[in-house]
Amino acid sequence: MALYSAESARGWVSFNDGIWEECEVMNSDPTTLQLRITKTGEVKNCPRSKTLFSYRNPSNLEAADDFLTLPNLDEPNILHSLRVRYWAGHVYSYTGPILIAVNPWRAVDIYNLKTLELYKNGNNKGPHIFGIATNAYRALVANRKNQCILISGESGAGKTESTKYVLQVLTAVGENRTGASASIEQQVMLTNPVLEAFGNAKTLRNDNSSRFGKWINVHFDRKGTIAGAEIKTYLLEKARVIHQTEGERNYHIFYQVCGASSTQKMLQDLGLQEPTSFEYTKTCTHAHGHDDAKSFDRTKQALHFIGFDAQSQQSIFAAVSSVLHLGNLKVSENSEGNALLQSDRHLIMVGQLLKLDPAAIQTAMCNRNITAGNEVMVKPETAEKARQGRDALSKAMYSKLFDYIVKCVNTALRLKAEAKTIQVSVLDIFGFEVFKQNHFEQFCINYANEKLQGHFNEFNFSLEIQEYKSEEIEWTYDDFYFQTNTKCIEMIEGRRTGMLSLLDEQCIMPNGNDDTFCTKLKMEIPNSPYLYTNKMKGTQFTLKHYAAEVVYDAMGFCFKNKDPVQPSMVELMSESSEFVKKLFSEHQERMTASAKNKKRGAVTTGQSTIIFESVTAQFKRQLADLMLRINAAEPHFVRCINPNSEKTAGLLHPEMILDQLRCSGLMEAVRVSRAGFPVRLLHSDFVKRFTILYPPSGSPDFRVEAVGMCAALRIPVEHFRVGLTKVFMRREIHDKLEEERSRLLVKQTLTIQRMLRGHAARKYVRELRRMRGVASRRIQAGVRRVLVRRWYSDMLMKRKRLMEEQERQRRARLAAANPANPDQPSDPASSNGAPPANGAPSTPGMGPGPTPGSNRLPPGPPGPPGPPGAGGQHGGPNGPPPIAGVPVKVVEDLELQLGMVRQLYYNERASQLALSNLVREIHSLNDPEDIQRRIRELEDKIASQRQEMSSGTLDSDPQDQGLGHRMDSLVACLALLEDKLHLVNLAESAVPAAPVRIDMERIRADVRREFHSELEGRGSHIGELQMLYEQSQEDLRRRDHEMMALRSRLQGAVDGAATGGGGPAEFAER
């Protein structure tokens, strides 16, 4: 592990696989980085030219709510900051003017009315969808300029929910609300369930995915009151009507009418059953969180409130039912290979719902009319062509039904009076899509996102220029390494050689097909940097978009671009019910105009001989109109992110999020920001961060300090600018400054670590010495205790022997003084050394000594010890007489030591006496209540003594060590009491039995045996004491001999000096 891990040495590294790993810079030079991977601990030497590396932001800035304040603004740092904020419960973040919304996949309490009021009143400035909506409304009122909120993201990112919240704010912030405006607000909110029912479906990533783009205009009058609204839709996914991927559902309305058919008589009359009964809905029938029957009721209520009466609703549901029954029509082949439509209940039901003859349906679906001059020929269709015609009719009918509903909604929401208004628009459109197989739908969606990204880039570039102007710094266009996607857009929508023009050309040609379209791409666009035709395999081609390179399969491009409906089917629909005629009126008008042109044999200018306009031409026209609306308004951006594909809360997939960051244009916005001077630090932050490189002069003006530091650090002028409030730097210069700062921090940190480790080591040694001293004193205390006890035992033996010797000498003297009666003293009062009759101590500080021949130690308490040697003076009134052959000094030392250690012995003796008394009390107790009371008292006493022991210190006096022995005695007595209580309870509860005869002889034998064993133990102890006494006598005799030898040598020396004639001085010298 490294000695020091500086924050400025942390970073992110990617080894050309798109996955960023956390690392730490161990060493660096101009060509190589030595990195330690944090996750694995592996140290790698990485060439700078082949490694993607970025420094990590400081920890205190990683959770910033605006990512533009981050010193390092790039993919890994944005991803990490999103992760930090998401795990902290923050689903919204800013990147300048762009709001990033990460789908939490759970209910969060941040959309209540209280939060809405905070943003409405301007009391909360944090990132939130409410903040974007309220800012748009305030800008609308203040600047009187149209506003637009652009919401994009992939399926499951939360675009639909974000749109709902924006509309909720826009309908709530209007001032001067009236009854009419309140009605419009409710109608705007009720458009959501209707559009979701007919335009949303379950996908693999989202259970309520919007399968169309919509542009919602909310009009406000000059007072700021909502006056009306309108909705424009783009590119409904019609292919979902006839086919869904495994695990996905068709549009919600199909399952709603099927789910409610069990209780709705009106739906049963339409021939509706369970979803599994229809080919278009049986792939998947369940969506999490959707109750189809209840959703049908909400859809009906919304339709009614918007303005659809019962007859209109009946017609709408009949059209939905006819689409389901069309999908169940069985097409087979006859013997000639021609299509044959089977007649069953579904065909009959289609005829009833569309007010058509089933035979006419069979004829129109299985045959095709060919006009040659004035003659019309009927050609049978193959089964495959008939199925395609059936599916084309189903898609066309549902698409026209969806457009009809949107048209009716707009009629209900239109302005009530012709007046000039200003508007806030909301764009909810599909995000950039990249799948394993990408077809015509993905091409159109990505083309729309390419156009929106071009506007996004221009907007961000304009913001950069505005910031440079506000900071009053010098700049030129050469300062920006900025590239737009304009050339890619021109390649797609060019007039003659554009991809869309080439596709339309193939759709017009009689023999045009997908292979010819791919060949045209190679011929007309050979060397474009955005189209890779050299790598084309079959009908595949690669298109380089702003977000990623996408491989498209052109198979089916021409057919989907034509989106054909057979003229025979259009003619059939013109004979249907009034409602269906209204749906197909536009088709009928185009077909009539085409027939007139063919009859005249000429083409009228501005009109096409093709029955229908191509999908790409129609979409290009709609997209151009959309861009005009966006360019005329002030934009606000919301980028929705789906954190995982499992729809699980708290789970983030880094690779998935990075793909969405690139596809949403956020990385492109970062690239625009990095094109100029991407690193921006406030003057104060710059000075404080790089003070270690150059000490400041102390000026209170941080701008002056920043200019001085940049000059002192010799930063090239073209790589930095100092504005009014910020310092702008190129990325490479900032990285060099950070590396130098990291190097100096490591050097100084090592010095600090060395000092701290030295201090810690010295502190440890001092503590170790203190603990050793405490341990030594404790060991010494224990050793001293053992030695004192031994000395005390020895002193007792010596005292006993001295007293026995005194008694023997006294008796000898009495015998010599009174030969007739040796036991009767002649003068007891004057006899030295005679013990008093009442057992009083014979020497001060001593208890009564044992009588001759006794084996028991004296039980009495000690008296106060006398002065040293008080009882050892020869002939004293209380001291013993001198013992023959024993020096007087030895006797004095013995008495002194006995007086010093007597207190220690008394403590343990007192404990033994207390224990004996307690045992006798236990034997006398017979009442269970008295026994229980005594048990409680003992428990309290044991607890207090344990507390006393626990509060003791290591250096306590040795006499306190007796607490342990006393507590052990109390515990033993407590156990004895509990046993006795148990026996008493058993005796009381037992059934009375016959009296048991007491064997007195056996008891006497046991007592006699125990008494003799005790005597034997005492006798062995006395033998040991006798042996010690003999050893002491031997030591005394040896010392007497030594004293006599020394005395004789001294006497000899004195005599020699006297005979030698030496004087006193010479003797003293000897």
GROMACS .gro file of N, CA and C in nm, residues 309-414:
model
  318
  309ASP      N    1  -6.832   1.225  -2.733
  309ASP     CA    2  -6.960   1.176  -2.682
  309ASP      C    3  -6.964   1.023  -2.692
  310ALA      N    4  -7.075   0.965  -2.649
  310ALA     CA    5  -7.087   0.819  -2.645
  310ALA      C    6  -7.077   0.757  -2.783
  311GLN      N    7  -7.136   0.822  -2.886
  311GLN     CA    8  -7.130   0.768  -3.021
  311GLN      C    9  -6.988   0.770  -3.076
  312SER      N   10  -6.915   0.878  -3.048
  312SER     CA   11  -6.775   0.886  -3.094
  312SER      C   12  -6.689   0.780  -3.025
  313GLN      N   13  -6.712   0.759  -2.896
  313GLN     CA   14  -6.637   0.655  -2.826
  313GLN      C   15  -6.669   0.517  -2.881
  314GLN      N   16  -6.797   0.493  -2.912
  314GLN     CA   17  -6.837   0.365  -2.970
  314GLN      C   18  -6.766   0.343  -3.104
  315SER      N   19  -6.755   0.447  -3.186
  315SER     CA   20  -6.688   0.434  -3.315
  315SER      C   21  -6.538   0.409  -3.297
  316ILE      N   22  -6.479   0.477  -3.201
  316ILE     CA   23  -6.334   0.458  -3.177
  316ILE      C   24  -6.306   0.315  -3.134
  317PHE      N   25  -6.383   0.262  -3.039
  317PHE     CA   26  -6.360   0.126  -2.991
  317PHE      C   27  -6.394   0.023  -3.099
  318ALA      N   28  -6.489   0.055  -3.188
  318ALA     CA   29  -6.519  -0.036  -3.299
  318ALA      C   30  -6.402  -0.043  -3.395
  319ALA      N   31  -6.336   0.072  -3.422
  319ALA     CA   32  -6.218   0.071  -3.509
  319ALA      C   33  -6.105  -0.009  -3.446
  320VAL      N   34  -6.085   0.006  -3.314
  320VAL     CA   35  -5.982  -0.072  -3.244
  320VAL      C   36  -6.013  -0.221  -3.255
  321SER      N   37  -6.141  -0.259  -3.237
  321SER     CA   38  -6.180  -0.400  -3.244
  321SER      C   39  -6.161  -0.454  -3.386
  322SER      N   40  -6.190  -0.372  -3.488
  322SER     CA   41  -6.175  -0.418  -3.626
  322SER      C   42  -6.029  -0.447  -3.658
  323VAL      N   43  -5.936  -0.370  -3.600
  323VAL     CA   44  -5.794  -0.398  -3.622
  323VAL      C   45  -5.757  -0.535  -3.563
  324LEU      N   46  -5.808  -0.565  -3.443
  324LEU     CA   47  -5.780  -0.695  -3.383
  324LEU      C   48  -5.838  -0.809  -3.468
  325HIS      N   49  -5.959  -0.793  -3.516
  325HIS     CA   50  -6.020  -0.899  -3.596
  325HIS      C   51  -5.951  -0.912  -3.732
  326LEU      N   52  -5.902  -0.802  -3.790
  326LEU     CA   53  -5.828  -0.811  -3.916
  326LEU      C   54  -5.704  -0.898  -3.900
  327GLY      N   55  -5.638  -0.885  -3.783
  327GLY     CA   56  -5.519  -0.967  -3.760
  327GLY      C   57  -5.548  -1.115  -3.752
  328ASN      N   58  -5.673  -1.153  -3.723
  328ASN     CA   59  -5.709  -1.296  -3.712
  328ASN      C   60  -5.764  -1.353  -3.842
  329LEU      N   61  -5.770  -1.273  -3.950
  329LEU     CA   62  -5.815  -1.327  -4.078
  329LEU      C   63  -5.712  -1.425  -4.132
  330LYS      N   64  -5.757  -1.544  -4.169
  330LYS     CA   65  -5.670  -1.651  -4.216
  330LYS      C   66  -5.662  -1.646  -4.368
  331VAL      N   67  -5.539  -1.633  -4.419
  331VAL     CA   68  -5.514  -1.630  -4.563
  331VAL      C   69  -5.439  -1.756  -4.600
  332SER      N   70  -5.494  -1.829  -4.696
  332SER     CA   71  -5.431  -1.953  -4.744
  332SER      C   72  -5.419  -1.946  -4.896
  333GLU      N   73  -5.375  -2.054  -4.958
  333GLU     CA   74  -5.359  -2.062  -5.103
  333GLU      C   75  -5.450  -2.170  -5.160
  334ASN      N   76  -5.499  -2.142  -5.280
  334ASN     CA   77  -5.577  -2.246  -5.349
  334ASN      C   78  -5.482  -2.330  -5.434
  335SER      N   79  -5.538  -2.413  -5.513
  335SER     CA   80  -5.456  -2.504  -5.594
  335SER      C   81  -5.372  -2.431  -5.697
  336GLU      N   82  -5.411  -2.311  -5.735
  336GLU     CA   83  -5.338  -2.234  -5.835
  336GLU      C   84  -5.236  -2.139  -5.772
  337GLY      N   85  -5.222  -2.142  -5.641
  337GLY     CA   86  -5.126  -2.055  -5.572
  337GLY      C   87  -5.178  -1.916  -5.544
  338ASN      N   88  -5.308  -1.893  -5.564
  338ASN     CA   89  -5.367  -1.763  -5.539
  338ASN      C   90  -5.417  -1.755  -5.394
  339ALA      N   91  -5.425  -1.634  -5.345
  339ALA     CA   92  -5.469  -1.613  -5.206
  339ALA      C   93  -5.615  -1.648  -5.191
  340LEU      N   94  -5.646  -1.707  -5.075
  340LEU     CA   95  -5.783  -1.745  -5.043
  340LEU      C   96  -5.811  -1.704  -4.899
  341LEU      N   97  -5.908  -1.616  -4.878
  341LEU     CA   98  -5.941  -1.566  -4.744
  341LEU      C   99  -6.053  -1.652  -4.687
  342GLN      N  100  -6.023  -1.717  -4.575
  342GLN     CA  101  -6.121  -1.806  -4.514
  342GLN      C  102  -6.234  -1.725  -4.450
  343SER      N  103  -6.352  -1.782  -4.461
  343SER     CA  104  -6.469  -1.718  -4.403
  343SER      C  105  -6.492  -1.774  -4.263
  344ASP      N  106  -6.481  -1.691  -4.164
  344ASP     CA  107  -6.502  -1.733  -4.025
  344ASP      C  108  -6.566  -1.618  -3.949
  345ARG      N  109  -6.576  -1.633  -3.815
  345ARG     CA  110  -6.645  -1.531  -3.735
  345ARG      C  111  -6.570  -1.399  -3.735
  346HIS      N  112  -6.437  -1.404  -3.750
  346HIS     CA  113  -6.361  -1.279  -3.752
  346HIS      C  114  -6.390  -1.199  -3.878
  347LEU      N  115  -6.404  -1.268  -3.994
  347LEU     CA  116  -6.438  -1.197  -4.117
  347LEU      C  117  -6.578  -1.136  -4.105
  348ILE      N  118  -6.669  -1.213  -4.048
  348ILE     CA  119  -6.805  -1.161  -4.029
  348ILE      C  120  -6.803  -1.041  -3.935
  349MET      N  121  -6.722  -1.049  -3.829
  349MET     CA  122  -6.715  -0.939  -3.733
  349MET      C  123  -6.656  -0.814  -3.796
  350VAL      N  124  -6.555  -0.830  -3.882
  350VAL     CA  125  -6.497  -0.716  -3.952
  350VAL      C  126  -6.602  -0.650  -4.040
  351GLY      N  127  -6.682  -0.733  -4.110
  351GLY     CA  128  -6.789  -0.676  -4.194
  351GLY      C  129  -6.889  -0.599  -4.113
  352GLN      N  130  -6.926  -0.651  -3.995
  352GLN     CA  131  -7.023  -0.579  -3.911
  352GLN      C  132  -6.966  -0.448  -3.859
  353LEU      N  133  -6.841  -0.452  -3.816
  353LEU     CA  134  -6.782  -0.331  -3.756
  353LEU      C  135  -6.758  -0.222  -3.860
  354LEU      N  136  -6.719  -0.262  -3.982
  354LEU     CA  137  -6.689  -0.163  -4.087
  354LEU      C  138  -6.808  -0.138  -4.179
  355LYS      N  139  -6.919  -0.205  -4.153
  355LYS     CA  140  -7.039  -0.191  -4.237
  355LYS      C  141  -7.009  -0.230  -4.383
  356LEU      N  142  -6.940  -0.345  -4.398
  356LEU     CA  143  -6.899  -0.395  -4.529
  356LEU      C  144  -6.949  -0.537  -4.549
  357ASP      N  145  -6.959  -0.575  -4.676
  357ASP     CA  146  -6.996  -0.711  -4.711
  357ASP      C  147  -6.872  -0.799  -4.699
  358PRO      N  148  -6.877  -0.910  -4.626
  358PRO     CA  149  -6.760  -0.999  -4.615
  358PRO      C  150  -6.706  -1.042  -4.750
  359ALA      N  151  -6.794  -1.065  -4.848
  359ALA     CA  152  -6.747  -1.106  -4.981
  359ALA      C  153  -6.666  -0.994  -5.045
  360ALA      N  154  -6.707  -0.869  -5.024
  360ALA     CA  155  -6.630  -0.757  -5.079
  360ALA      C  156  -6.493  -0.747  -5.014
  361ILE      N  157  -6.487  -0.779  -4.887
  361ILE     CA  158  -6.357  -0.779  -4.818
  361ILE      C  159  -6.268  -0.887  -4.877
  362GLN      N  160  -6.322  -1.006  -4.901
  362GLN     CA  161  -6.243  -1.114  -4.960
  362GLN      C  162  -6.190  -1.074  -5.098
  363THR      N  163  -6.276  -1.013  -5.178
  363THR     CA  164  -6.235  -0.975  -5.313
  363THR      C  165  -6.126  -0.868  -5.310
  364ALA      N  166  -6.143  -0.767  -5.229
  364ALA     CA  167  -6.045  -0.658  -5.224
  364ALA      C  168  -5.911  -0.703  -5.169
  365MET      N  169  -5.913  -0.797  -5.076
  365MET     CA  170  -5.789  -0.840  -5.013
  365MET      C  171  -5.713  -0.943  -5.097
  366CYS      N  172  -5.784  -1.022  -5.176
  366CYS     CA  173  -5.720  -1.129  -5.252
  366CYS      C  174  -5.694  -1.093  -5.398
  367ASN      N  175  -5.734  -0.973  -5.442
  367ASN     CA  176  -5.715  -0.933  -5.581
  367ASN      C  177  -5.661  -0.792  -5.586
  368ARG      N  178  -5.596  -0.761  -5.700
  368ARG     CA  179  -5.541  -0.628  -5.720
  368ARG      C  180  -5.589  -0.576  -5.855
  369ASN      N  181  -5.631  -0.451  -5.861
  369ASN     CA  182  -5.678  -0.389  -5.984
  369ASN      C  183  -5.561  -0.322  -6.056
  370ILE      N  184  -5.544  -0.352  -6.183
  370ILE     CA  185  -5.439  -0.293  -6.266
  370ILE      C  186  -5.506  -0.214  -6.377
  371THR      N  187  -5.476  -0.083  -6.387
  371THR     CA  188  -5.536   0.003  -6.488
  371THR      C  189  -5.441   0.015  -6.606
  372ALA      N  190  -5.487  -0.019  -6.723
  372ALA     CA  191  -5.409  -0.006  -6.846
  372ALA      C  192  -5.493   0.072  -6.945
  373GLY      N  193  -5.463   0.199  -6.958
  373GLY     CA  194  -5.545   0.283  -7.045
  373GLY      C  195  -5.680   0.304  -6.981
  374ASN      N  196  -5.783   0.269  -7.061
  374ASN     CA  197  -5.918   0.281  -7.007
  374ASN      C  198  -5.970   0.150  -6.952
  375GLU      N  199  -5.886   0.047  -6.953
  375GLU     CA  200  -5.929  -0.084  -6.907
  375GLU      C  201  -5.873  -0.111  -6.768
  376VAL      N  202  -5.951  -0.180  -6.687
  376VAL     CA  203  -5.912  -0.220  -6.552
  376VAL      C  204  -5.912  -0.371  -6.546
  377MET      N  205  -5.794  -0.426  -6.513
  377MET     CA  206  -5.782  -0.571  -6.505
  377MET      C  207  -5.766  -0.612  -6.359
  378VAL      N  208  -5.818  -0.728  -6.326
  378VAL     CA  209  -5.811  -0.783  -6.191
  378VAL      C  210  -5.708  -0.895  -6.190
  379LYS      N  211  -5.609  -0.882  -6.102
  379LYS     CA  212  -5.504  -0.984  -6.091
  379LYS      C  213  -5.507  -1.044  -5.951
  380PRO      N  214  -5.516  -1.179  -5.944
  380PRO     CA  215  -5.515  -1.242  -5.811
  380PRO      C  216  -5.380  -1.219  -5.740
  381GLU      N  217  -5.386  -1.206  -5.609
  381GLU     CA  218  -5.267  -1.188  -5.526
  381GLU      C  219  -5.222  -1.322  -5.470
  382THR      N  220  -5.095  -1.330  -5.439
  382THR     CA  221  -5.045  -1.448  -5.368
  382THR      C  222  -5.082  -1.436  -5.220
  383ALA      N  223  -5.069  -1.547  -5.149
  383ALA     CA  224  -5.104  -1.545  -5.007
  383ALA      C  225  -5.016  -1.447  -4.930
  384GLU      N  226  -4.887  -1.439  -4.966
  384GLU     CA  227  -4.797  -1.349  -4.896
  384GLU      C  228  -4.835  -1.204  -4.921
  385LYS      N  229  -4.870  -1.172  -5.047
  385LYS     CA  230  -4.911  -1.035  -5.079
  385LYS      C  231  -5.043  -1.001  -5.009
  386ALA      N  232  -5.131  -1.097  -4.999
  386ALA     CA  233  -5.258  -1.073  -4.931
  386ALA      C  234  -5.236  -1.045  -4.782
  387ARG      N  235  -5.144  -1.120  -4.720
  387ARG     CA  236  -5.115  -1.095  -4.577
  387ARG      C  237  -5.054  -0.957  -4.560
  388GLN      N  238  -4.965  -0.918  -4.653
  388GLN     CA  239  -4.907  -0.784  -4.645
  388GLN      C  240  -5.014  -0.676  -4.660
  389GLY      N  241  -5.109  -0.700  -4.752
  389GLY     CA  242  -5.217  -0.604  -4.766
  389GLY      C  243  -5.305  -0.596  -4.644
  390ARG      N  244  -5.332  -0.711  -4.580
  390ARG     CA  245  -5.411  -0.712  -4.456
  390ARG      C  246  -5.340  -0.633  -4.347
  391ASP      N  247  -5.208  -0.659  -4.329
  391ASP     CA  248  -5.133  -0.589  -4.225
  391ASP      C  249  -5.120  -0.440  -4.257
  392ALA      N  250  -5.104  -0.407  -4.385
  392ALA     CA  251  -5.095  -0.265  -4.422
  392ALA      C  252  -5.225  -0.193  -4.390
  393LEU      N  253  -5.339  -0.258  -4.416
  393LEU     CA  254  -5.467  -0.198  -4.381
  393LEU      C  255  -5.480  -0.178  -4.231
  394SER      N  256  -5.435  -0.277  -4.152
  394SER     CA  257  -5.441  -0.265  -4.004
  394SER      C  258  -5.357  -0.148  -3.957
  395LYS      N  259  -5.235  -0.135  -4.008
  395LYS     CA  260  -5.148  -0.024  -3.967
  395LYS      C  261  -5.208   0.111  -4.008
  396ALA      N  262  -5.259   0.117  -4.132
  396ALA     CA  263  -5.316   0.243  -4.179
  396ALA      C  264  -5.438   0.283  -4.097
  397MET      N  265  -5.523   0.186  -4.065
  397MET     CA  266  -5.644   0.218  -3.989
  397MET      C  267  -5.608   0.268  -3.849
  398TYR      N  268  -5.513   0.202  -3.782
  398TYR     CA  269  -5.477   0.246  -3.646
  398TYR      C  270  -5.407   0.382  -3.651
  399SER      N  271  -5.319   0.402  -3.751
  399SER     CA  272  -5.249   0.530  -3.761
  399SER      C  273  -5.348   0.643  -3.785
  400LYS      N  274  -5.446   0.621  -3.874
  400LYS     CA  275  -5.546   0.725  -3.900
  400LYS      C  276  -5.635   0.747  -3.778
  401LEU      N  277  -5.663   0.642  -3.703
  401LEU     CA  278  -5.741   0.657  -3.581
  401LEU      C  279  -5.666   0.742  -3.479
  402PHE      N  280  -5.535   0.718  -3.464
  402PHE     CA  281  -5.453   0.796  -3.371
  402PHE      C  282  -5.450   0.943  -3.412
  403ASP      N  283  -5.432   0.969  -3.542
  403ASP     CA  284  -5.432   1.108  -3.590
  403ASP      C  285  -5.568   1.174  -3.567
  404TYR      N  286  -5.675   1.098  -3.583
  404TYR     CA  287  -5.810   1.153  -3.560
  404TYR      C  288  -5.828   1.193  -3.414
  405ILE      N  289  -5.781   1.109  -3.323
  405ILE     CA  290  -5.796   1.139  -3.180
  405ILE      C  291  -5.717   1.265  -3.145
  406VAL      N  292  -5.593   1.275  -3.197
  406VAL     CA  293  -5.511   1.393  -3.170
  406VAL      C  294  -5.578   1.518  -3.226
  407LYS      N  295  -5.637   1.506  -3.345
  407LYS     CA  296  -5.706   1.620  -3.405
  407LYS      C  297  -5.825   1.665  -3.320
  408CYS      N  298  -5.900   1.567  -3.269
  408CYS     CA  299  -6.014   1.602  -3.183
  408CYS      C  300  -5.969   1.664  -3.052
  409VAL      N  301  -5.856   1.614  -2.997
  409VAL     CA  302  -5.802   1.674  -2.873
  409VAL      C  303  -5.763   1.818  -2.898
  410ASN      N  304  -5.698   1.844  -3.010
  410ASN     CA  305  -5.660   1.982  -3.042
  410ASN      C  306  -5.782   2.072  -3.058
  411THR      N  307  -5.889   2.015  -3.115
  411THR     CA  308  -6.012   2.094  -3.128
  411THR      C  309  -6.066   2.133  -2.991
  412ALA      N  310  -6.058   2.040  -2.897
  412ALA     CA  311  -6.109   2.069  -2.762
  412ALA      C  312  -6.020   2.169  -2.689
  413LEU      N  313  -5.888   2.169  -2.721
  413LEU     CA  314  -5.794   2.255  -2.648
  413LEU      C  315  -5.764   2.384  -2.722
  414ARG      N  316  -5.825   2.407  -2.837
  414ARG     CA  317  -5.790   2.523  -2.917
  414ARG      C  318  -5.827   2.653  -2.845
   0.00000   0.00000   0.00000
